[in-house]
Steps between C-alpha positions, in 0.01 A plus 500: 500500500539317830222697661126515450517478120699178518257349749201595281666351192589179685137462611390512134729215397332166550769249404822404673690536173358849451618603847847367425517687168384812682777448757759475222363818342530682835862390538581630152319830567692545826825444313408763241405749772832437676688548171308822434603631844862400440497669157359821646751482786788455254392810310447690828846410631655609170308828509606560861865422422492736203373784720734439794818358344475641150542153350281195465407222264236736358768745380730223377221349288369841380168389634335842526500531120277193463120467512317404816407159351865428423607612848240285676555192284877528549462526878262204501745306282775583751278381788432164332868464411580516872308174541732336251244523219702648215762769521523874461797729439421749778740518795484702821716814503472608866516336842126552548423326171735213589338456844160495332626232260620288792165537678313412180721196445423377853126562467508345154667186632236456768202592281609282208556204733158559652345527154649170387399313816147647503435421135643150548271443797196634314576284195537197726162579657349537153634160394366347822156654443492374140603152614222499762246613241604224261475243780150620592381462143663156473315401816174639359538310171584183692194544724271559202640196320482274808135593557401438137386857440410543129774660290293802392403576861860444616624748241240760600585460870870526426457811282277661764749436778790619283312822432407546866847404624686746280 
């Protein structure tokens, strides 16, 4: 979603807060795509090890007897567990599977750190944007009050600007 679709969607969002929420959504989507790739890779490594070495986590867990949905959800669960989110009772059985686990742990460390820092930065930007918006409306109310603008007109102006601003 970082390509043309993302640019088109960003152009449709008119508020700073909306852009920040969209940024957070993109970060979460990227994380899910990465976890999907890791889950598919974990299954692929197990399948490869089964064919070449005659043993793998797939054989140990009697995975072939299960439905596709169970297989995919278990692999995805394993992928998320590598980030430290929960645990799963599946262990590597071959050198290839163990090397894959090490690579996933390294990528997971970097991607989870990036996720936390990016979301923290975006949330900080959101708070800053909300603070600026509140200050603008305080300034508007102060201006309307200082210039003795009638209350009903002040309320209409404020509502109009709130609608246009958001």
